[in-house]
Amino acid sequence: MWHHLTVRSRRRVDLIDVTEEVDSLVRKSEVQEGLVVLYTEHTTAGLFINENEPNLLQDVQRWLEEMVPQDHSYAHNRVDNNADSHLRAILLGSSLSVPLVGGRLGLGQWQRLFLAELDGPRTRRLLVGIVKG
Amino acid sequence: MWHHLTVRSRRRVDLIDVTEEVDSLVRKSEVQEGLVVLYTEHTTAGLFINENEPNLLQDVQRWLEEMVPQDHSYAHNRVDNNADSHLRAILLGSSLSVPLVGGRLGLGQWQRLFLAELDGPRTRRLLVGIVKG
Amino acid sequence: MWHHLTVRSRRRVDLIDVTEEVDSLVRKSEVQEGLVVLYTEHTTAGLFINENEPNLLQDVQRWLEEMVPQDHSYAHNRVDNNADSHLRAILLGSSLSVPLVGGRLGLGQWQRLFLAELDGPRTRRLLVGIVKG
């Protein structure tokens, strides 16, 4: 039930729309009804669902900086200089659950699936699980 | 496996307890054990689980305003004046997973399921998925 | 499909790594592929996935205090003096979804499962659901 997607980020913080890649896996599975679970195996990346509107994605980036400033006296930064990336990953979460309806992702009209790279640029791995309903 | 619920909000931000409606769908399904997934198809609404205590719900509303102020220089507000609603939806998330045990929602004693309307008043659609265990 | 874990916290805020206990239940189930869902039945506890690095866990605790200060003029504190615990539970969420692959939890190299006690010390109950894929 688990498939892999590889995603290449280009910046330290990079919000990457993975909807097409996930929907393509769902269609290939030929499952008609069920649940799709996205999972990131990383502790400095997160997942979220929202609209792919460039101004809004700027706002999301700025909001992540407001919620968790990059420069702050983090204890973890004595070990590895990316405490903000870990905290932002906790804020967003490591998984998404999405309906599978009629052989396709059952997203709303404006919804898109995003991988949030929070400590890039890197190559990331996404797991896509398809549970038959 | 997917059922629909329609929810009518009355204010811009409106925290609506949908526990009874979801539990009613679960009981009608006659599934004894499994997983219930709630999903909102919207990019300006979210879902959360907590206690239905009126003072606490006031605190949740104020906290949403503290985490994501409505009035701020958001880039998206040049397109549509609701960037705060989108960011609050990302903060809360678009889905919930809840145990189905003994033919009922397996919530804790104080837990209730809430739809958070973040850009109302509107009519919203919730998907309720029942996965047999 | 649902198993119980009992977890004892020792402080008001206590971030407890439950990975071994969950993986042990998964191995005993002998399910080879599927989905593991963790669920907390409480309204003042949350769940998250990240690295078990002591400095980082200090940062998570301080970040929870920055996102939701314990001392603030919360309305709920007229009823019960733990509004911050409820809001932090909403911030983190009540469930986690994790892949089950090869009869084991399919976590990434640095990922660990944490119960966040937010109003301890207490005895807490975790539900672990195993869905066959």
JSON list of C-alpha atoms in Angstrom, two decimals, chain C residues 7 16 24 35 46 52 59 71 78 83 90 92 98 100 106 116 126:
[
{"chain": "C", "resi": 7, "resn": "VAL", "atom": "CA", "xyz": [1.94, 6.40, 30.08]},
{"chain": "C", "resi": 16, "resn": "ILE", "atom": "CA", "xyz": [7.67, 11.31, 26.52]},
{"chain": "C", "resi": 24, "resn": "SER", "atom": "CA", "xyz": [6.40, -3.47, 20.26]},
{"chain": "C", "resi": 35, "resn": "LEU", "atom": "CA", "xyz": [-1.21, 2.12, 8.81]},
{"chain": "C", "resi": 46, "resn": "GLY", "atom": "CA", "xyz": [-0.88, 16.07, 22.39]},
{"chain": "C", "resi": 52, "resn": "ASN", "atom": "CA", "xyz": [14.80, 12.63, 20.46]},
{"chain": "C", "resi": 59, "resn": "ASP", "atom": "CA", "xyz": [13.45, 24.05, 22.65]},
{"chain": "C", "resi": 71, "resn": "ASP", "atom": "CA", "xyz": [0.09, 32.89, 32.45]},
{"chain": "C", "resi": 78, "resn": "ARG", "atom": "CA", "xyz": [-12.03, 30.95, 35.79]},
{"chain": "C", "resi": 83, "resn": "ALA", "atom": "CA", "xyz": [-6.33, 26.91, 29.38]},
{"chain": "C", "resi": 90, "resn": "ILE", "atom": "CA", "xyz": [-4.94, 21.88, 19.86]},
{"chain": "C", "resi": 92, "resn": "LEU", "atom": "CA", "xyz": [-0.05, 19.68, 18.50]},
{"chain": "C", "resi": 98, "resn": "VAL", "atom": "CA", "xyz": [2.54, 6.39, 10.65]},
{"chain": "C", "resi": 100, "resn": "LEU", "atom": "CA", "xyz": [3.53, 0.13, 8.89]},
{"chain": "C", "resi": 106, "resn": "GLY", "atom": "CA", "xyz": [8.06, 2.88, 9.05]},
{"chain": "C", "resi": 116, "resn": "ALA", "atom": "CA", "xyz": [3.30, 15.62, 25.02]},
{"chain": "C", "resi": 126, "resn": "LEU", "atom": "CA", "xyz": [-2.87, 6.17, 24.36]}
]
